[in-house]
Coordinates of C-alpha atoms in Angstrom, one line a residue:
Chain A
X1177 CA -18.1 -37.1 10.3
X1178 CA -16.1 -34.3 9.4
X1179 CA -14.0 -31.0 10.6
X1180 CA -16.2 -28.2 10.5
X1181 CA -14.6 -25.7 12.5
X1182 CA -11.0 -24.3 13.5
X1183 CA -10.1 -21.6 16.0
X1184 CA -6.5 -20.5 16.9
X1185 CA -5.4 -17.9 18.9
X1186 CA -2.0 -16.4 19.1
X1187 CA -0.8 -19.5 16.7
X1188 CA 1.9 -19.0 15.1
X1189 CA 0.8 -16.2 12.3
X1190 CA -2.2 -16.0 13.8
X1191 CA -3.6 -13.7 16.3
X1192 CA -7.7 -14.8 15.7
X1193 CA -8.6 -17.0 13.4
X1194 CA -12.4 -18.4 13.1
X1195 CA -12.7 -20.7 9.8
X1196 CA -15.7 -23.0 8.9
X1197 CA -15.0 -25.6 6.7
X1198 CA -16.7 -27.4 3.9
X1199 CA -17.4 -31.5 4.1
X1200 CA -16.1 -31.7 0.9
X1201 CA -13.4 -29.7 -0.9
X1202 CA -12.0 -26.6 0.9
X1203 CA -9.4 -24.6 -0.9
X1204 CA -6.7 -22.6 0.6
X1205 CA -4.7 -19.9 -1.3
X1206 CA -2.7 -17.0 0.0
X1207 CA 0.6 -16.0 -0.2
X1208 CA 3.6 -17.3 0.9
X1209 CA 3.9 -16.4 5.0
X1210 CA -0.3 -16.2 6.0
X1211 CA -0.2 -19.5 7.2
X1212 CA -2.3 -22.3 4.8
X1213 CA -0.1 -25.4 5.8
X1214 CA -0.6 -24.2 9.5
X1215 CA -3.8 -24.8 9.2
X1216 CA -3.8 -28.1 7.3
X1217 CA -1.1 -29.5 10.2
X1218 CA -3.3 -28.4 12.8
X1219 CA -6.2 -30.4 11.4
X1220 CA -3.9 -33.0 10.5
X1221 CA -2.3 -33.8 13.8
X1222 CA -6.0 -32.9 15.4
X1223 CA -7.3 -36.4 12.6
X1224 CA -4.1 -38.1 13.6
X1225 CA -4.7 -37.9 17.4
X1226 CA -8.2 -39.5 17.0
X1227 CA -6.3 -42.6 14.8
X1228 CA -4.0 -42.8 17.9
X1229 CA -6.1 -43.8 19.8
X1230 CA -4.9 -46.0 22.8
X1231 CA -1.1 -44.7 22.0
X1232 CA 1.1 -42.4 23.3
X1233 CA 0.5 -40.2 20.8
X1234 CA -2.2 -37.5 21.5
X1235 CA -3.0 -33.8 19.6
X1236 CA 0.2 -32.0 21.0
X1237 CA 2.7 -34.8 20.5
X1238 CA 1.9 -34.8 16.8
X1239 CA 1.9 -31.2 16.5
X1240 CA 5.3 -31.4 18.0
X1241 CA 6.2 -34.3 15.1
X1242 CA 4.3 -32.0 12.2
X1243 CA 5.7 -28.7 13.3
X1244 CA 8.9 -29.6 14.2
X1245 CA 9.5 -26.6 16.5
X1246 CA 13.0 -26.3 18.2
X1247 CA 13.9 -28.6 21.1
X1248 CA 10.6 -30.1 20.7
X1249 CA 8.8 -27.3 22.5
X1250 CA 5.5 -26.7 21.6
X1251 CA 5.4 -22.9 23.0
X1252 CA 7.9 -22.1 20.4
X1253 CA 4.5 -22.2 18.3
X1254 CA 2.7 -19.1 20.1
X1255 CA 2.6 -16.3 17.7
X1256 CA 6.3 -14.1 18.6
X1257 CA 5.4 -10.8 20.0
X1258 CA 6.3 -8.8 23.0
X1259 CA 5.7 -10.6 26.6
X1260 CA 4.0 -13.6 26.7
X1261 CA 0.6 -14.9 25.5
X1262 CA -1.2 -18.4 25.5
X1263 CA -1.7 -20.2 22.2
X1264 CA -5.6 -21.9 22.5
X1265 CA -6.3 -24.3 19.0
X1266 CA -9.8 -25.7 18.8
X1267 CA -10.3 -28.0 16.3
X1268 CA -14.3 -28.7 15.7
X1269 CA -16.5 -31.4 14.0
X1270 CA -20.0 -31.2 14.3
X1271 CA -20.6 -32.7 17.6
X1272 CA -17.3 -32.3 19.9
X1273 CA -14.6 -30.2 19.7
X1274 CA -10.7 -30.6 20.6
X1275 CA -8.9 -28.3 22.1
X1276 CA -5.0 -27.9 22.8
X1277 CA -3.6 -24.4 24.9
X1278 CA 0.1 -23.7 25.7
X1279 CA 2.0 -21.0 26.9
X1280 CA 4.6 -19.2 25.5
X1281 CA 7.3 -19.8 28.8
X1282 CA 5.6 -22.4 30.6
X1283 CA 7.0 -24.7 28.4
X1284 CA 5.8 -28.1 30.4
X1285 CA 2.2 -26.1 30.8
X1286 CA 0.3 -27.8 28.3
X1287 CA -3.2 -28.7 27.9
X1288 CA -5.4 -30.8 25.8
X1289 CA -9.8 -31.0 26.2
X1290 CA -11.7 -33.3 24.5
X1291 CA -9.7 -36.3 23.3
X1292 CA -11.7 -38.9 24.9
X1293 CA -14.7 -37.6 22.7
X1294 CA -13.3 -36.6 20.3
X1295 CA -11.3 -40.5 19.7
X1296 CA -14.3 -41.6 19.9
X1297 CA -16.0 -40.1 17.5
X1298 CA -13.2 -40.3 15.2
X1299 CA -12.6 -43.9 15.9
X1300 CA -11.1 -45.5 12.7
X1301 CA -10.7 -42.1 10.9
X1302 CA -8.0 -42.2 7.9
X1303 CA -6.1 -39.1 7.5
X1304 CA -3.5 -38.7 5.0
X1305 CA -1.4 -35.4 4.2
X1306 CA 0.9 -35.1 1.2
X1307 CA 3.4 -32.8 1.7
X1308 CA 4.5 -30.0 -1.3
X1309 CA 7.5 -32.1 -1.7
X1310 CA 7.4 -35.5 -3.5
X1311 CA 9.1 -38.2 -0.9
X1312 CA 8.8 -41.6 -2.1
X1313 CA 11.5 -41.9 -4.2
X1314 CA 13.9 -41.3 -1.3
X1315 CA 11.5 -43.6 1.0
X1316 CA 14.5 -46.8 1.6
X1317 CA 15.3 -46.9 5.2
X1318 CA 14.0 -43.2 5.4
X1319 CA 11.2 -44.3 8.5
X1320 CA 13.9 -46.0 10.2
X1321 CA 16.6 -42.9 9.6
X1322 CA 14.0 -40.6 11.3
X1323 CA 13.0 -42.7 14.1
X1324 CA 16.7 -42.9 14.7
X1325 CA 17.4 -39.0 14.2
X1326 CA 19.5 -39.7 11.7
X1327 CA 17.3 -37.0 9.2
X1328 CA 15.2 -34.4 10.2
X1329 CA 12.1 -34.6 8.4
X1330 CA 8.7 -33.8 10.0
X1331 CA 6.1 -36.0 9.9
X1332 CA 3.9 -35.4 6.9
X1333 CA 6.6 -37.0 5.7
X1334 CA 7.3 -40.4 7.4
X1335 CA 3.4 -40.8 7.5
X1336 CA 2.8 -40.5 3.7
X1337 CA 5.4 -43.2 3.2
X1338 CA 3.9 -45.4 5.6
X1339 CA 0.3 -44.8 4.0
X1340 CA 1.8 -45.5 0.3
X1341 CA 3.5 -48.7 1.9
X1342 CA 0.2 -50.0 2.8
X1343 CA -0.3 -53.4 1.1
X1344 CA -2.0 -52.7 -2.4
X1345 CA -4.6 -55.8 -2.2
X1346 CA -6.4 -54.4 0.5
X1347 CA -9.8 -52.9 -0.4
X1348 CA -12.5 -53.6 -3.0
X1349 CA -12.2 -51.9 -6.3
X1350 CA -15.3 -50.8 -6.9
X1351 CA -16.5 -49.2 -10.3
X1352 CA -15.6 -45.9 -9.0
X1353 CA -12.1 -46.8 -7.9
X1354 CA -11.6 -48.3 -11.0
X1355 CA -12.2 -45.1 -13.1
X1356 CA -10.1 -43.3 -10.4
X1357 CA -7.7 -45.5 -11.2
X1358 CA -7.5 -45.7 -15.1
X1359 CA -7.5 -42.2 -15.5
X1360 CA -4.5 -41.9 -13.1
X1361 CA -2.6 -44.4 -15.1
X1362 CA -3.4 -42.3 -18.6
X1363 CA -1.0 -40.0 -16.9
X1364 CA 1.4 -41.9 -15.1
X1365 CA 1.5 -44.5 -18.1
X1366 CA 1.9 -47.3 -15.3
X1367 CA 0.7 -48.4 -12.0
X1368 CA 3.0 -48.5 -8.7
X1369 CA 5.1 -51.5 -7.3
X1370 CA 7.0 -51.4 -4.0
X1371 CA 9.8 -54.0 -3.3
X1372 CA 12.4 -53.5 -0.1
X1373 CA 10.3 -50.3 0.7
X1374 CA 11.2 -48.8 -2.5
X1375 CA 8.5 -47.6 -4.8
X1376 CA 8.9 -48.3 -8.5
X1377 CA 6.4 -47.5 -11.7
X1378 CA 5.8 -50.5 -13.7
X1379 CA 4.7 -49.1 -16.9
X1380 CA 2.4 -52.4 -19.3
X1381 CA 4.8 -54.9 -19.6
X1382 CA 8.3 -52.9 -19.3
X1383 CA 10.4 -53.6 -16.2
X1384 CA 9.9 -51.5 -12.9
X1385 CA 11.1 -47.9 -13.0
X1386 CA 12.9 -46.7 -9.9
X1387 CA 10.5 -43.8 -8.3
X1388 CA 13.5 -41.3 -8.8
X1389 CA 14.0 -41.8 -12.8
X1390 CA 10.2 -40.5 -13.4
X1391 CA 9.5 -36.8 -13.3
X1392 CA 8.4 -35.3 -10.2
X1393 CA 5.0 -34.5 -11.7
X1394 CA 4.1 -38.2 -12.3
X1395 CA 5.3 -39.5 -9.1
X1396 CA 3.1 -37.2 -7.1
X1397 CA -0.1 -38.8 -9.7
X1398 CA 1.5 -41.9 -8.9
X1399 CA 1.1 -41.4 -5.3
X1400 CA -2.3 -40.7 -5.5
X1401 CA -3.1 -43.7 -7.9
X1402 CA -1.5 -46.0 -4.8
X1403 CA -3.4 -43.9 -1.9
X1404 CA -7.2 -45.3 -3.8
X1405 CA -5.7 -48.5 -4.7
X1406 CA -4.4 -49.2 -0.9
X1407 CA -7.7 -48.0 0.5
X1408 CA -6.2 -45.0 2.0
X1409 CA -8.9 -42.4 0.6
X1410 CA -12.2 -44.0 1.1
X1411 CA -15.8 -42.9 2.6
X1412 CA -14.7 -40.8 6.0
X1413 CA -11.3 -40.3 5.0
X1414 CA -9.8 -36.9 5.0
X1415 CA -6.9 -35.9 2.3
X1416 CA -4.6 -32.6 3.2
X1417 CA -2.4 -31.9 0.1
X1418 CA -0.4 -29.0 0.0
X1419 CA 0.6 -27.2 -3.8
X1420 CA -1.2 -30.5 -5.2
X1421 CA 0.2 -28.3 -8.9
X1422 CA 3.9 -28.4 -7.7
X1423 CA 5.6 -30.2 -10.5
X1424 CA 2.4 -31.3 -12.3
X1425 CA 2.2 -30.1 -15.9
X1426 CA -1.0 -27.8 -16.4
X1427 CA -2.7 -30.4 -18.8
X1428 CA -2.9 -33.3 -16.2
X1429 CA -4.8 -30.6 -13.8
X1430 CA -8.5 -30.8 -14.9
X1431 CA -8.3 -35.0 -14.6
X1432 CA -6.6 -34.2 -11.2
X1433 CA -9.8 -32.1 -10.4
X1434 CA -11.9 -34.5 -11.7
X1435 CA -10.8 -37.1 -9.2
X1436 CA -10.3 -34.9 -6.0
X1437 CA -14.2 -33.8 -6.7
X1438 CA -15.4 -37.4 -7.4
X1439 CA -13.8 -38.3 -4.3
X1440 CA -15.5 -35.7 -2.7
X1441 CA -18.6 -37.2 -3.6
X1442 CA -17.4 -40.5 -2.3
X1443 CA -17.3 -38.9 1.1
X1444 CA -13.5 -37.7 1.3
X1445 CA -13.2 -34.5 2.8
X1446 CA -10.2 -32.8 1.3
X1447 CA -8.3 -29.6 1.9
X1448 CA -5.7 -28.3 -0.6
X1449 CA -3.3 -25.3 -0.1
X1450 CA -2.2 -24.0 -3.9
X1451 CA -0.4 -20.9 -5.2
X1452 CA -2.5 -22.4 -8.8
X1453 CA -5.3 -20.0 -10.6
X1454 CA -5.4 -23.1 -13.1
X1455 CA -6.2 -25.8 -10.4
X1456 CA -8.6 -23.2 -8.5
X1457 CA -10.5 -22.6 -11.2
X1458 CA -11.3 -25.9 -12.4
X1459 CA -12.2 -26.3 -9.2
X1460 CA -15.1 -23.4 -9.7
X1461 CA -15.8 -24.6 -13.0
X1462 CA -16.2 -28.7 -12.6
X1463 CA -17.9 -28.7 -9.4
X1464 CA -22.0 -29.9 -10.4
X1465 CA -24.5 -29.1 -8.0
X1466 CA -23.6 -31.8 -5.7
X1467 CA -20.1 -30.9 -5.0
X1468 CA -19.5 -29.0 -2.2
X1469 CA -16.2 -27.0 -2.4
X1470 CA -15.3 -24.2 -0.4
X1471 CA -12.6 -21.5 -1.1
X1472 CA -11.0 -19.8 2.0
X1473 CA -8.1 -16.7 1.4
X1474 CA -5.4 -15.7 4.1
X1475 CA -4.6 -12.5 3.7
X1476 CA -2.3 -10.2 5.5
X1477 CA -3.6 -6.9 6.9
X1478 CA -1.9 -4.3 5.9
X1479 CA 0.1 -2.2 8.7
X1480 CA -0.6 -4.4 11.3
X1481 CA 0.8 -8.2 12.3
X1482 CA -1.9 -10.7 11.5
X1483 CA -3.6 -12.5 9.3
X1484 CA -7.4 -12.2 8.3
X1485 CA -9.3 -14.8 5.9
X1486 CA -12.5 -14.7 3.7
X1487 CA -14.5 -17.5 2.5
X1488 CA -16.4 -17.5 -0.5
X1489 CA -17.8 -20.4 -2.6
X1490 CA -16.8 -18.9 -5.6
X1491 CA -13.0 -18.6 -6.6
X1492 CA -14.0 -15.5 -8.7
X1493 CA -15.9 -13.6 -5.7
X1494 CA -13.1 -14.0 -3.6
X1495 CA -12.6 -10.2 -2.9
X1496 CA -8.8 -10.8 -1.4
X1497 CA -7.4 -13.2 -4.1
X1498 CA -3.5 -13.0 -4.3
X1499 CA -3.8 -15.7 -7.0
X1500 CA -5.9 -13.7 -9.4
X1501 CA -4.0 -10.3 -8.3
X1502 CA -0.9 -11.8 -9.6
X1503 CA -2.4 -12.8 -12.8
X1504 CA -4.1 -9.3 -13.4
X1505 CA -0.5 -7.4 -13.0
X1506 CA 0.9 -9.7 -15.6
X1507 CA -2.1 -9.6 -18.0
X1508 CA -2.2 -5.5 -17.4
X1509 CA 1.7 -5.3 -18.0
X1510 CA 1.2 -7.4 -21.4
X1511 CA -1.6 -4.8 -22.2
X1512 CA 0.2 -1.8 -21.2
X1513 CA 3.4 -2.8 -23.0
X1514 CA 1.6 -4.4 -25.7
X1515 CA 3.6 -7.4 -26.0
X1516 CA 2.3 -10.6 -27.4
X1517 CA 0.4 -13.2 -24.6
Chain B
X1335 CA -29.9 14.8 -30.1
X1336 CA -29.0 14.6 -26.4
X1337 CA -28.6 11.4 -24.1
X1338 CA -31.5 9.0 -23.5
X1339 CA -32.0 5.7 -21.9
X1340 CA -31.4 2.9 -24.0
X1341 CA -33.1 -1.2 -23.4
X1342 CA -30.7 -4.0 -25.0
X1343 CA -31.3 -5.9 -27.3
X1344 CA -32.7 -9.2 -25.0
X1345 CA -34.8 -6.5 -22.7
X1346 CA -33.2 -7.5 -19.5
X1347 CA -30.9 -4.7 -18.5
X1348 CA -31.3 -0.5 -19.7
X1349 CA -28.1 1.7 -20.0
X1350 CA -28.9 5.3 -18.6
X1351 CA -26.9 7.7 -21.0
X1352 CA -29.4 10.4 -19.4
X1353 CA -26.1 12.2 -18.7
X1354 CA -24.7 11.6 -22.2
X1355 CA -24.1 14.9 -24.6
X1356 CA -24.6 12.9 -27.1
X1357 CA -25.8 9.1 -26.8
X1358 CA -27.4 6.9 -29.2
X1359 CA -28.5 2.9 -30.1
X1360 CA -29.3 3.3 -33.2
X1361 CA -26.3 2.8 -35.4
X1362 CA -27.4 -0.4 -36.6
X1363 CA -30.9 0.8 -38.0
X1364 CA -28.8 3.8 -39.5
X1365 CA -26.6 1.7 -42.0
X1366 CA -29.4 -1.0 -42.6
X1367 CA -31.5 2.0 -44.0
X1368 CA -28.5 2.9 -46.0
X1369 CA -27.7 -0.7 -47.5
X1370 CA -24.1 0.0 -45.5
X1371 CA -22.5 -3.7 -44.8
X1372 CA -21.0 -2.5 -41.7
X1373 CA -20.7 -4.0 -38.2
X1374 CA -21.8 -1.9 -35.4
X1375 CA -21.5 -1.4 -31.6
X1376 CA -24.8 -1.9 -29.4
X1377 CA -24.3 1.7 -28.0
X1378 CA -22.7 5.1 -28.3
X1379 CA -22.3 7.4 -25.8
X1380 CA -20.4 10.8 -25.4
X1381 CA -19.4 12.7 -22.2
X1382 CA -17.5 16.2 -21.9
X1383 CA -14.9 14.8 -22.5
X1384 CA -14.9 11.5 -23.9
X1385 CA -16.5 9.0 -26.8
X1386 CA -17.9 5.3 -25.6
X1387 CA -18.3 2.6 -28.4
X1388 CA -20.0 0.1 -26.1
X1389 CA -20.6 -3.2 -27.1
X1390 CA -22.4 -5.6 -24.7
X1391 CA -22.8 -9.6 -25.0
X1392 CA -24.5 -11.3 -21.9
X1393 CA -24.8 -14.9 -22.1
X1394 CA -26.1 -15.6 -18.5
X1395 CA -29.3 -14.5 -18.9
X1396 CA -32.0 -17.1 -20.1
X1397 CA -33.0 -17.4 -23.4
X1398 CA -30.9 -14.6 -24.3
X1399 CA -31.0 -14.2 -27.9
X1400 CA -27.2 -13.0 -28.9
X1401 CA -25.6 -15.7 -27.0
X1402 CA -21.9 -15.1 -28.4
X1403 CA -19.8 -18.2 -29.3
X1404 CA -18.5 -19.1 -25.5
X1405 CA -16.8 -16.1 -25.0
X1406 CA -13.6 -18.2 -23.4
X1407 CA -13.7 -21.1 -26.2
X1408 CA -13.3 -18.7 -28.8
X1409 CA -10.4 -21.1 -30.8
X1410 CA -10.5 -19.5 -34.7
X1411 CA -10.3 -16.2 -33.2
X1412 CA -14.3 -15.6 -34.5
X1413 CA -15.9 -13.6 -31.7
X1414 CA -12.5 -11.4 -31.7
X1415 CA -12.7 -10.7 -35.2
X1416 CA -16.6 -10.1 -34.7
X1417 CA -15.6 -7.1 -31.9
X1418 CA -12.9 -6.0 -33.4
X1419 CA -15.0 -5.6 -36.8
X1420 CA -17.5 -3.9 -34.5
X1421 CA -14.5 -1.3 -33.8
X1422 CA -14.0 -0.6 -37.2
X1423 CA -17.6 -0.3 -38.6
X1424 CA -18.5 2.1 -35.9
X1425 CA -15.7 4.3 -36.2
X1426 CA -16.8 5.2 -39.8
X1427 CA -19.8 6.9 -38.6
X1428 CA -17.9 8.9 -35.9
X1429 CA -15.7 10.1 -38.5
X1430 CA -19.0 11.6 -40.4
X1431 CA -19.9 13.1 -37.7
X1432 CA -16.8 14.9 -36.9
X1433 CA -16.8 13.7 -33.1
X1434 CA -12.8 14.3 -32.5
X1435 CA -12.5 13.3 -28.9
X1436 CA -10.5 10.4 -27.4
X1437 CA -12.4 7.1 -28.5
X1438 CA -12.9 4.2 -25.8
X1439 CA -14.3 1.2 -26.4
X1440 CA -16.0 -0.9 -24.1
X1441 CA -16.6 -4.4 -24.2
X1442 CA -19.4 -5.2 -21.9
X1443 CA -19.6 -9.7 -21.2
X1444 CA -21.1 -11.8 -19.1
X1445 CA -20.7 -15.7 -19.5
X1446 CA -20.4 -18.6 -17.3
X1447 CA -17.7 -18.4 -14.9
X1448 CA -16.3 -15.5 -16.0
X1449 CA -13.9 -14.0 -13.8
X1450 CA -11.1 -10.7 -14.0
X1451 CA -8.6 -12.8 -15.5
X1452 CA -10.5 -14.5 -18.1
X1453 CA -12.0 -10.9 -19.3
X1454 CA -8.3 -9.3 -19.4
X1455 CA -7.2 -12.3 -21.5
X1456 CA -9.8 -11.4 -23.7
X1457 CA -8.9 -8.0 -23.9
X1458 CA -5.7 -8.4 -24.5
X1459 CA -6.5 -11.0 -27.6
X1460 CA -9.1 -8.4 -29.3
X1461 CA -6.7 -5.2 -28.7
X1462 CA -4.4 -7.1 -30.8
X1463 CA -6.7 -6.6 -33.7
X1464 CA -7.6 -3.0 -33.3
X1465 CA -5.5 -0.6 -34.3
X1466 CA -2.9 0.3 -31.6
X1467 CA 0.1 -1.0 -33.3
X1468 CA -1.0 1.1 -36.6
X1469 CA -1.6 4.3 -34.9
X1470 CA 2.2 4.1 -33.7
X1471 CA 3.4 5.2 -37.1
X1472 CA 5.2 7.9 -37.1
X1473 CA 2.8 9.6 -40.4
X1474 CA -0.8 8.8 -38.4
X1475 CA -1.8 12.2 -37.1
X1476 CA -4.9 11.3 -36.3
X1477 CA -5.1 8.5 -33.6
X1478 CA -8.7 5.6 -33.9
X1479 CA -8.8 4.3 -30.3
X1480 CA -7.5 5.5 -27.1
X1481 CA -8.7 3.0 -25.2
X1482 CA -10.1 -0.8 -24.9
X1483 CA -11.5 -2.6 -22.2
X1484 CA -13.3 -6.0 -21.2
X1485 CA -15.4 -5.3 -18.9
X1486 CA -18.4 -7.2 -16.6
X1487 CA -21.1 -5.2 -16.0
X1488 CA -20.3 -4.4 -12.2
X1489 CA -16.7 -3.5 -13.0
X1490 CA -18.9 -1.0 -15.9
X1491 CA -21.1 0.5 -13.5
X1492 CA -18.0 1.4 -11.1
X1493 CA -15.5 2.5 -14.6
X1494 CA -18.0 4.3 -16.1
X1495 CA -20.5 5.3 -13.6
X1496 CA -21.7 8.4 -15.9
X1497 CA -23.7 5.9 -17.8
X1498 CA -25.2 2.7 -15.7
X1499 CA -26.4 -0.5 -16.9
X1500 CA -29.1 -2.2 -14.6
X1501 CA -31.4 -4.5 -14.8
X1502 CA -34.8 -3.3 -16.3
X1503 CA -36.7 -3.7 -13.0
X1504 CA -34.1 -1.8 -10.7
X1505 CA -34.2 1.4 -13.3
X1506 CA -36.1 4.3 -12.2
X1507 CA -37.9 4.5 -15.3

């Protein structure tokens, strides 16, 4: 099982949108504005109402909690233009579909087909997004603080927490996992510990590191090294991680590719938003003939007020690519000026 | 001589300098018969206006026989200093000929994922070594190279459309 399909309409920066997605890897670049962590919140809280199953959470109460619109109102979502307009979101897998509509002034008119299905066929479905910005290392009491409104933090951000919290002795560790998880420790230099919900890098046989004494970079490797050792990201699981490059030093990239495409191949479906030619292009360049990865660009149109996308499964054919665009100008400027690259 | 159509050297693809004033392959034949110990480019072609030192390397194609060192793993500089040398060799014989238009010089390469970026950093290593920096002296009157470019052959046959590069079995003759 997996998310094949999205369609939004007048969502946020979108006015039409029809993406098809890949069961494995699916990479989203684009520049700031078009909309890539729309998308992965979308299919996020869409993977998250099929885990809530028998709750009171459904599709549109964890948009509401991922979003964070004001006062709560999901119509604050429809895309701002003159008069009013219905929002529809359709969220597709390759047997049902859920669907979400709303209207931009009827702000109790909401409407959500498919759950029952769509719970169903996504009973038992782990879905875990990690957010651009690293959160464990302010995690004490942080769940508690938001539940009581004391911080305002969407929910990417409680969630990942509670998936890192999970107890680390649950789940095999097969031979896979294993490599997964020695070549996370080569970086990290240690393996994660959590005492009175606070998460700590033991490194050998030194004492425990508080999360917030190690460099960004390492505590986001970190987080992945506890997400496979608590079982998190297993067959059927899907992984959203947005700017996975933010604060990770260029070198540890290619071993970060290496996992995210073994996990692939383990049955993960991932999607990844990233600003990163480097991470991108080991992603073109790893992949072996059994990797499916998919590259998808937002792109704004020029002159007009929406956003269009292309899909390619090559980085390199990508024919709107702000990542390499941005690269060329430098590269042309160092040429032009004939400085030394 | 006028322009012709010339084959590569692995036979796969033929560059059409039909529309050439001037075109020719044969450089390296030229100094071999002369004992010169000169590098060479693959092609040269002249428009109205313009000279091209081409130089192409493919390494996609299959068996293909001047499969460069990979092109983006090139760590002691080798297949730089190879072009550039290519530069240099060539531009002796346009001196003897007394061809005094602006001189560009095209690098023509394919290789395994291979992308715009990955060709400009490759230009901008190898124009390092030609002779840009030198012609800004003050006493050079007469300038080498106007122009240097790593190209793929798509982003060739839209640059330089005069003069295409296809494969053998899509050429009209």
């Amino acid at each position: 099982m997996a998310l094949t399909k999205l369609s939004l309409e007048k969502f946020t920066v979108f006015e039409k949108l029809d993406i098809e997605f890949s069961k494995g890897i699916n990479v989203l670049i684009g520049e700031n504005g078009t909309g890539k962590t729309h998308i992965m919140k979308v299919l996020y809280s869409a993977c998250q109402a099929a885990q809530a199953k028998g709750t009171a959470i459904d599709f549109s109460t964890k948009m509401i909690k991922v979003f964070k619109p004001d006062d709560s109102g999901l119509h604050r979502l429809v895309k701002r233009e003159n008069g009013a307009g219905t929002a529809k979101v359709k969220v597709c897998s390759d047997h049902h579909t859920l669907s979400l509509e709303f209207h931009s002034r009827r702000k109790e008119n909401i409407s959500v087909k498919g759950r029952d299905a769509w719970q169903e066929e996504f009973a038992g479905l782990t879905s875990t997004f990690i957010p651009a910005k690293e959160i464990l290392s302010n995690s004490h009491n942080l769940i508690q603080a938001i539940d009581k409104g004391n911080v305002d933090f969407d929910d990417t951000y409680k969630d990942i927490i509670s998936a890192a919290s999970v107890d680390i002795t649950k789940g095999p560790e097969g031979g896979l996992k294993k490599k997964y998880l020695k070549s996370l420790q080569k970086i990290t230099n240690g393996t994660v510990s959590i005492k009175n919900e606070e998460f700590y890098l033991k490194p050998g046989n030194q004492s425990m590191l508080e999360f917030q004494l190690i460099a960004e970079g390492i505590r986001k490797i970190a987080l992945l090294w506890q997400l496979i050792k608590n079982g998190t990201l297993e067959n059927g699981s899907v992984l959203f991680w947005d700017e996975p490059e933010a604060n990770i030093n260029p070198k540890h990239i290619p071993a970060l590719v290496d996992i995210l495409l073994n996990l692939q191949s383990d049955g993960v479906q991932i999607f990844i938003a990233t600003h990163d030619y480097i991470l991108a292009k080991y992603l073109e360049i790893k992949r072996t003939g059994g990797s499916s990865v998919l590259f998808h660009s937002l792109y704004k149109i020029e002159n007009e007020d929406r956003v269009a996308h292309e899909s390619n499964q090559n980085f390199r054919d990508l024919s709107n690519n702000v990542i390499t665009e941005s690269f060329n100008v430098l590269l042309d400027e160092i040429f032009n000026n004939d400085m030394e690259d | 001589m006028v322009g012709d159509i010339f084959v590569e050297e692995n036979g796969f693809y033929r560059l059409d300098c039909t529309s050439a004033v001037w075109a020719t392959d044969g450089l390296h034949n030229i100094y071999h018969s002369s004992n010169i110990a000169l590098s060479d480019v693959d092609f040269i072609s002249e428009s109205e206006e313009n000279l091209y030192l081409i130089e192409y390397k493919n390494a996609n194609i299959p068996q293909a026989a001047n499969n460069p060192t990979p092109i983006t793993a090139d760590k002691n500089d080798k297949l730089h200093n190879k072009i550039a040398q290519k530069f240099y060799g060539s531009i002796i014989y346009i001196k003897m000929l007394n061809k005094t238009k602006p001189v560009n010089y095209i690098f023509i390469a394919e290789y395994p994922h291979a992308d715009e970026i990955t060709r400009k950093l490759l230009r901008n290593k190898i124009k390092r070594k030609l002779p840009f920096k030198l012609q800004e002296r003050a006493e050079v009157i007469s300038p080498l190279i106007t122009n240097f470019d790593v190209v793929s052959i798509a982003e060739w046959n839209i640059k330089y459309s005069a003069f295409p590069l296809l494969p053998k079995t899509l050429s009209n003759t």
